[in-house]
């Protein structure tokens, strides 16, 4: 394995991690502030991708497509918060899970009804297609590099929002003591809708960005949702910093595991058995990582006890 | 969060998984469509296929091709449709329900080999017929063949064998090959290697349902390969092709038709133009049945059929032809009628081998653009009258 390949794989892992962060950030915010387990987060990711694909097909502009994804996901997020989610804050986690699972079914069927079962076409803009030569002779996809940059910018923005602004202060206060900030006269319901819409918009952005290099189809959100849950459990539920660390850890573990494990196994067994066993183990790796983290830090890396 | 809550959270996730499964099953059942033909049904068929999630496009083609044939000639045949969500456990539950409470005579429809392996043996053991419109795992073709199991599509290895043979013709000397890690993926690479004569620059198994191939593409780039063979059906193929086109690697690609079916091509766009792939069916096979099928399918559903639709259309017509000759209650007579394969196939001549898998020509196609539509065109015949190697192990 050459150094160049290894660096390229680390970049791939980083890009995958950053995508997961966009999903996990919303999920962890919503859980941290409102104590809500939102399974419908994957549906909002799908909404983002479909909105982007439709807008791109209509106008041909990728920028407009991204804006459409953000707006549509935030809008649907706010809509379900106002109509369904709001009634769930005081309920048991199991009720929340059931209700948001129902939302997945509703969103999936509605999307199938509108767009059909066949995958939609969404392509990356010409300016970002192709590769760029990085220092050291590494040829890397421009689009993936852009995703890494966007993701890191969003992470920075979220950090500033939460650490430096009044809204962020309220979000942190909401995490610590919901009743008290209500008693201090902050309109908690508006805050909740805002946080939910923000989380939804991030999921939508992530769906649109990924949609350009993967397939835009009904049910695309659920596999990512599972990984996003793994990320927030590793990072510590409710912590943005934890979500970033967890996401990058999961991204790197998954990508490097897929590459390195078969190579590792082939040093002491024959090639085709090594491929089979290596790939099987690689697909379990992030769950092993999660179990490992939970043994030593039961509340996750940045979770508060 | 304190450790106690964390524990509760974990138990909750387990409960959640099960209740979610229950909800999903309930939803799937309520969505199940029942298409009853006029009058008294003399034959009942259960069609289990994937209608939600990543494989939903393939499932829609399987269902629509099958229902088209039933609409055209299936008087007296009743069809029950259910969604397996690409999950083996759900497929098994649905099969049991169809056999025990719906009392179907024939099961069909499953796309994925891992699901077929979970359903087919128990179906034939309960004395029902299973006709596969797609999955053809090795395990059911050789020693595990059964008199009540018919495969109307192909044995899994077939298209990949043709791709291997074509890779020799295309001048591959050092190929990089990849497929998902499930029974059909393993059959795919085995099939390719059986016919391919060059060296392998690398061999990879990916996760079933994987959507990001950056790691694999980086390995291809570093491997020094002179060509790529990949088997990635449905959404997996879309993701791979888009990412490959963007990677700046410019190596020739061959694959089975599954990686380039009609549903994939529209979502991939220009990225697949000119790629050569192998298939037992193509929309330009020149016979009256096929021409009518392509035209009727397009008229009924507003899109071009894929090879999956052609396979389920053939499966339905095989059932119709057998039902016209024999009563399904007389299993031996019905089985003989199926074996005779006395129907007009979209592939032209159709015959079964001793293990009740097809013996057929496999073509080489190229991806072209017709107007605004991306589609495939036959450019040659890869393998003539091809039969799978496992037939010799079958005692039938």
Short mmCIF file of C-alpha atoms in Angstrom, two decimals, chain A residues 69-276:
data_model
loop_
_atom_site.label_atom_id
_atom_site.label_comp_id
_atom_site.label_asym_id
_atom_site.label_seq_id
_atom_site.Cartn_x
_atom_site.Cartn_y
_atom_site.Cartn_z
CA UNK A 69 -32.71 21.46 -0.56
CA UNK A 70 -32.05 23.66 2.46
CA UNK A 71 -35.37 25.47 2.19
CA UNK A 72 -37.48 22.38 1.50
CA UNK A 73 -35.93 20.35 4.32
CA UNK A 74 -36.21 23.24 6.81
CA UNK A 75 -39.81 23.83 5.75
CA UNK A 76 -40.82 20.20 6.11
CA UNK A 77 -38.89 20.06 9.37
CA UNK A 78 -40.77 23.03 10.77
CA UNK A 79 -44.03 21.61 9.46
CA UNK A 80 -43.69 18.25 11.17
CA UNK A 81 -42.44 19.94 14.34
CA UNK A 82 -45.58 22.09 14.46
CA UNK A 83 -48.00 19.31 13.61
CA UNK A 84 -46.59 16.12 15.09
CA UNK A 85 -43.32 16.40 16.98
CA UNK A 86 -44.54 19.13 19.33
CA UNK A 87 -46.97 16.69 20.92
CA UNK A 88 -44.21 14.22 21.65
CA UNK A 89 -41.79 16.14 23.88
CA UNK A 90 -43.43 15.08 27.10
CA UNK A 91 -44.05 11.51 25.96
CA UNK A 92 -41.98 8.42 26.48
CA UNK A 93 -39.07 7.72 24.08
CA UNK A 94 -40.93 4.71 22.74
CA UNK A 95 -43.89 6.88 21.71
CA UNK A 96 -41.49 9.27 19.99
CA UNK A 97 -39.85 6.43 18.13
CA UNK A 98 -43.20 5.03 16.99
CA UNK A 99 -44.49 8.40 15.83
CA UNK A 100 -41.32 9.38 13.98
CA UNK A 101 -41.11 5.93 12.43
CA UNK A 102 -44.61 6.50 11.13
CA UNK A 103 -43.33 9.76 9.64
CA UNK A 104 -40.65 7.80 7.73
CA UNK A 105 -43.39 5.68 6.16
CA UNK A 106 -45.49 8.72 5.34
CA UNK A 107 -42.57 10.56 3.74
CA UNK A 108 -41.40 7.50 1.79
CA UNK A 109 -44.84 6.71 0.42
CA UNK A 110 -45.56 10.35 -0.39
CA UNK A 111 -42.24 10.66 -2.23
CA UNK A 112 -42.89 7.45 -4.15
CA UNK A 113 -46.34 8.75 -5.01
CA UNK A 114 -44.96 12.00 -6.38
CA UNK A 115 -41.70 10.85 -7.99
CA UNK A 116 -42.13 7.08 -8.54
CA UNK A 117 -39.83 4.21 -7.51
CA UNK A 118 -37.07 4.98 -9.98
CA UNK A 119 -33.95 6.87 -8.98
CA UNK A 120 -33.71 10.51 -10.04
CA UNK A 121 -30.83 12.12 -11.87
CA UNK A 122 -28.79 14.73 -10.04
CA UNK A 123 -25.32 15.54 -11.27
CA UNK A 124 -22.58 17.66 -9.80
CA UNK A 125 -21.91 21.05 -11.47
CA UNK A 126 -19.32 21.04 -14.27
CA UNK A 127 -17.06 23.39 -12.33
CA UNK A 128 -16.68 20.80 -9.59
CA UNK A 129 -16.46 17.64 -11.68
CA UNK A 130 -13.17 15.98 -12.39
CA UNK A 131 -10.11 15.88 -10.21
CA UNK A 132 -7.59 18.26 -8.80
CA UNK A 133 -3.90 17.59 -8.19
CA UNK A 134 -3.05 18.05 -4.53
CA UNK A 135 0.51 18.62 -3.32
CA UNK A 136 2.42 15.36 -3.24
CA UNK A 137 0.91 14.04 -6.46
CA UNK A 138 -2.46 13.06 -5.03
CA UNK A 139 -5.24 13.16 -7.57
CA UNK A 140 -8.49 13.86 -5.73
CA UNK A 141 -12.08 14.54 -6.73
CA UNK A 142 -12.86 18.27 -6.70
CA UNK A 143 -16.40 17.59 -5.60
CA UNK A 144 -15.39 15.51 -2.60
CA UNK A 145 -12.87 18.15 -1.62
CA UNK A 146 -15.67 20.73 -1.79
CA UNK A 147 -17.83 18.54 0.46
CA UNK A 148 -15.04 18.39 3.03
CA UNK A 149 -14.71 22.19 2.96
CA UNK A 150 -18.47 22.80 3.18
CA UNK A 151 -18.75 20.34 6.05
CA UNK A 152 -15.94 21.91 8.02
CA UNK A 153 -17.39 25.39 7.41
CA UNK A 154 -20.77 24.21 8.69
CA UNK A 155 -19.08 22.73 11.75
CA UNK A 156 -17.35 26.05 12.42
CA UNK A 157 -20.58 27.97 11.85
CA UNK A 158 -22.50 25.72 14.24
CA UNK A 159 -19.80 26.05 16.86
CA UNK A 160 -19.91 29.87 16.60
CA UNK A 161 -23.70 29.86 16.62
CA UNK A 162 -23.86 27.83 19.79
CA UNK A 163 -20.91 29.33 21.62
CA UNK A 164 -21.16 33.00 20.62
CA UNK A 165 -24.75 34.01 19.89
CA UNK A 166 -27.86 34.68 21.93
CA UNK A 167 -29.76 31.90 20.16
CA UNK A 168 -26.88 29.57 20.94
CA UNK A 169 -27.01 30.59 24.57
CA UNK A 170 -30.69 29.70 24.65
CA UNK A 171 -30.01 26.38 22.98
CA UNK A 172 -27.40 25.57 25.62
CA UNK A 173 -29.75 26.72 28.35
CA UNK A 174 -32.48 24.55 26.87
CA UNK A 175 -30.15 21.56 27.04
CA UNK A 176 -29.39 22.17 30.68
CA UNK A 177 -32.77 23.05 32.08
CA UNK A 178 -35.86 23.24 29.94
CA UNK A 179 -38.29 24.41 32.64
CA UNK A 180 -36.02 27.17 33.86
CA UNK A 181 -35.51 28.89 30.53
CA UNK A 182 -39.26 28.79 29.98
CA UNK A 183 -39.72 30.40 33.39
CA UNK A 184 -37.23 33.12 32.41
CA UNK A 185 -39.59 34.21 29.66
CA UNK A 186 -37.93 32.68 26.60
CA UNK A 187 -40.53 31.46 24.14
CA UNK A 188 -39.49 27.88 24.22
CA UNK A 189 -41.81 26.68 21.47
CA UNK A 190 -40.30 29.05 18.89
CA UNK A 191 -36.83 27.97 19.98
CA UNK A 192 -37.80 24.31 19.53
CA UNK A 193 -39.21 24.89 16.05
CA UNK A 194 -36.04 26.78 15.09
CA UNK A 195 -33.70 24.09 16.35
CA UNK A 196 -35.74 21.43 14.60
CA UNK A 197 -35.76 23.35 11.32
CA UNK A 198 -32.01 23.94 11.60
CA UNK A 199 -31.38 20.23 12.12
CA UNK A 200 -33.66 19.42 9.21
CA UNK A 201 -31.90 21.92 6.94
CA UNK A 202 -28.53 20.34 7.70
CA UNK A 203 -29.93 16.89 6.87
CA UNK A 204 -31.37 18.29 3.63
CA UNK A 205 -28.04 19.88 2.69
CA UNK A 206 -26.29 16.61 3.32
CA UNK A 207 -28.83 14.74 1.19
CA UNK A 208 -28.41 17.15 -1.70
CA UNK A 209 -24.59 17.09 -1.57
CA UNK A 210 -24.52 13.30 -1.46
CA UNK A 211 -27.30 12.97 -4.04
CA UNK A 212 -24.98 14.31 -6.71
CA UNK A 213 -22.55 11.40 -6.31
CA UNK A 214 -24.97 8.68 -5.22
CA UNK A 215 -28.44 7.70 -6.24
CA UNK A 216 -31.43 9.87 -5.36
CA UNK A 217 -34.11 7.34 -4.46
CA UNK A 218 -36.84 6.62 -1.94
CA UNK A 219 -35.42 5.10 1.23
CA UNK A 220 -31.94 6.58 0.76
CA UNK A 221 -32.05 8.14 4.24
CA UNK A 222 -32.42 5.10 6.47
CA UNK A 223 -28.92 3.57 6.08
CA UNK A 224 -27.39 7.01 6.82
CA UNK A 225 -29.71 7.46 9.79
CA UNK A 226 -28.37 4.32 11.44
CA UNK A 227 -24.80 5.53 10.98
CA UNK A 228 -25.75 8.96 12.34
CA UNK A 229 -27.11 7.31 15.47
CA UNK A 230 -23.86 5.39 15.85
CA UNK A 231 -22.00 8.70 15.50
CA UNK A 232 -23.96 10.49 18.22
CA UNK A 233 -23.73 7.54 20.59
CA UNK A 234 -19.94 7.47 20.12
CA UNK A 235 -19.63 11.25 20.39
CA UNK A 236 -21.93 11.63 23.36
CA UNK A 237 -25.61 12.40 22.85
CA UNK A 238 -26.32 16.13 22.73
CA UNK A 239 -22.78 17.27 22.04
CA UNK A 240 -21.95 19.01 18.74
CA UNK A 241 -18.24 18.59 19.40
CA UNK A 242 -18.90 14.92 20.05
CA UNK A 243 -20.85 14.63 16.81
CA UNK A 244 -17.90 16.05 14.85
CA UNK A 245 -15.36 13.81 16.56
CA UNK A 246 -17.63 10.77 16.30
CA UNK A 247 -18.43 11.40 12.65
CA UNK A 248 -14.81 11.72 11.62
CA UNK A 249 -13.85 8.69 13.69
CA UNK A 250 -16.61 6.60 12.09
CA UNK A 251 -15.77 7.89 8.59
CA UNK A 252 -12.08 7.08 8.94
CA UNK A 253 -12.66 3.71 10.61
CA UNK A 254 -15.09 2.60 7.94
CA UNK A 255 -13.06 3.76 4.94
CA UNK A 256 -9.67 2.64 6.21
CA UNK A 257 -11.11 -0.63 7.50
CA UNK A 258 -12.54 -1.44 4.08
CA UNK A 259 -9.13 -0.82 2.49
CA UNK A 260 -6.70 -2.11 5.04
CA UNK A 261 -8.37 -5.19 6.53
CA UNK A 262 -8.34 -7.28 3.31
CA UNK A 263 -4.68 -6.31 2.81
CA UNK A 264 -3.89 -7.23 6.40
CA UNK A 265 -5.61 -10.60 6.13
CA UNK A 266 -3.92 -11.40 2.84
CA UNK A 267 -0.56 -11.44 4.61
CA UNK A 268 -1.46 -14.73 6.27
CA UNK A 269 -4.22 -16.32 4.19
CA UNK A 270 -5.01 -16.76 0.51
CA UNK A 271 -6.26 -13.77 -1.44
CA UNK A 272 -9.92 -14.64 -2.01
CA UNK A 273 -10.56 -15.78 1.57
CA UNK A 274 -8.85 -12.60 2.78
CA UNK A 275 -11.15 -10.48 0.61
CA UNK A 276 -14.25 -12.22 1.89
#
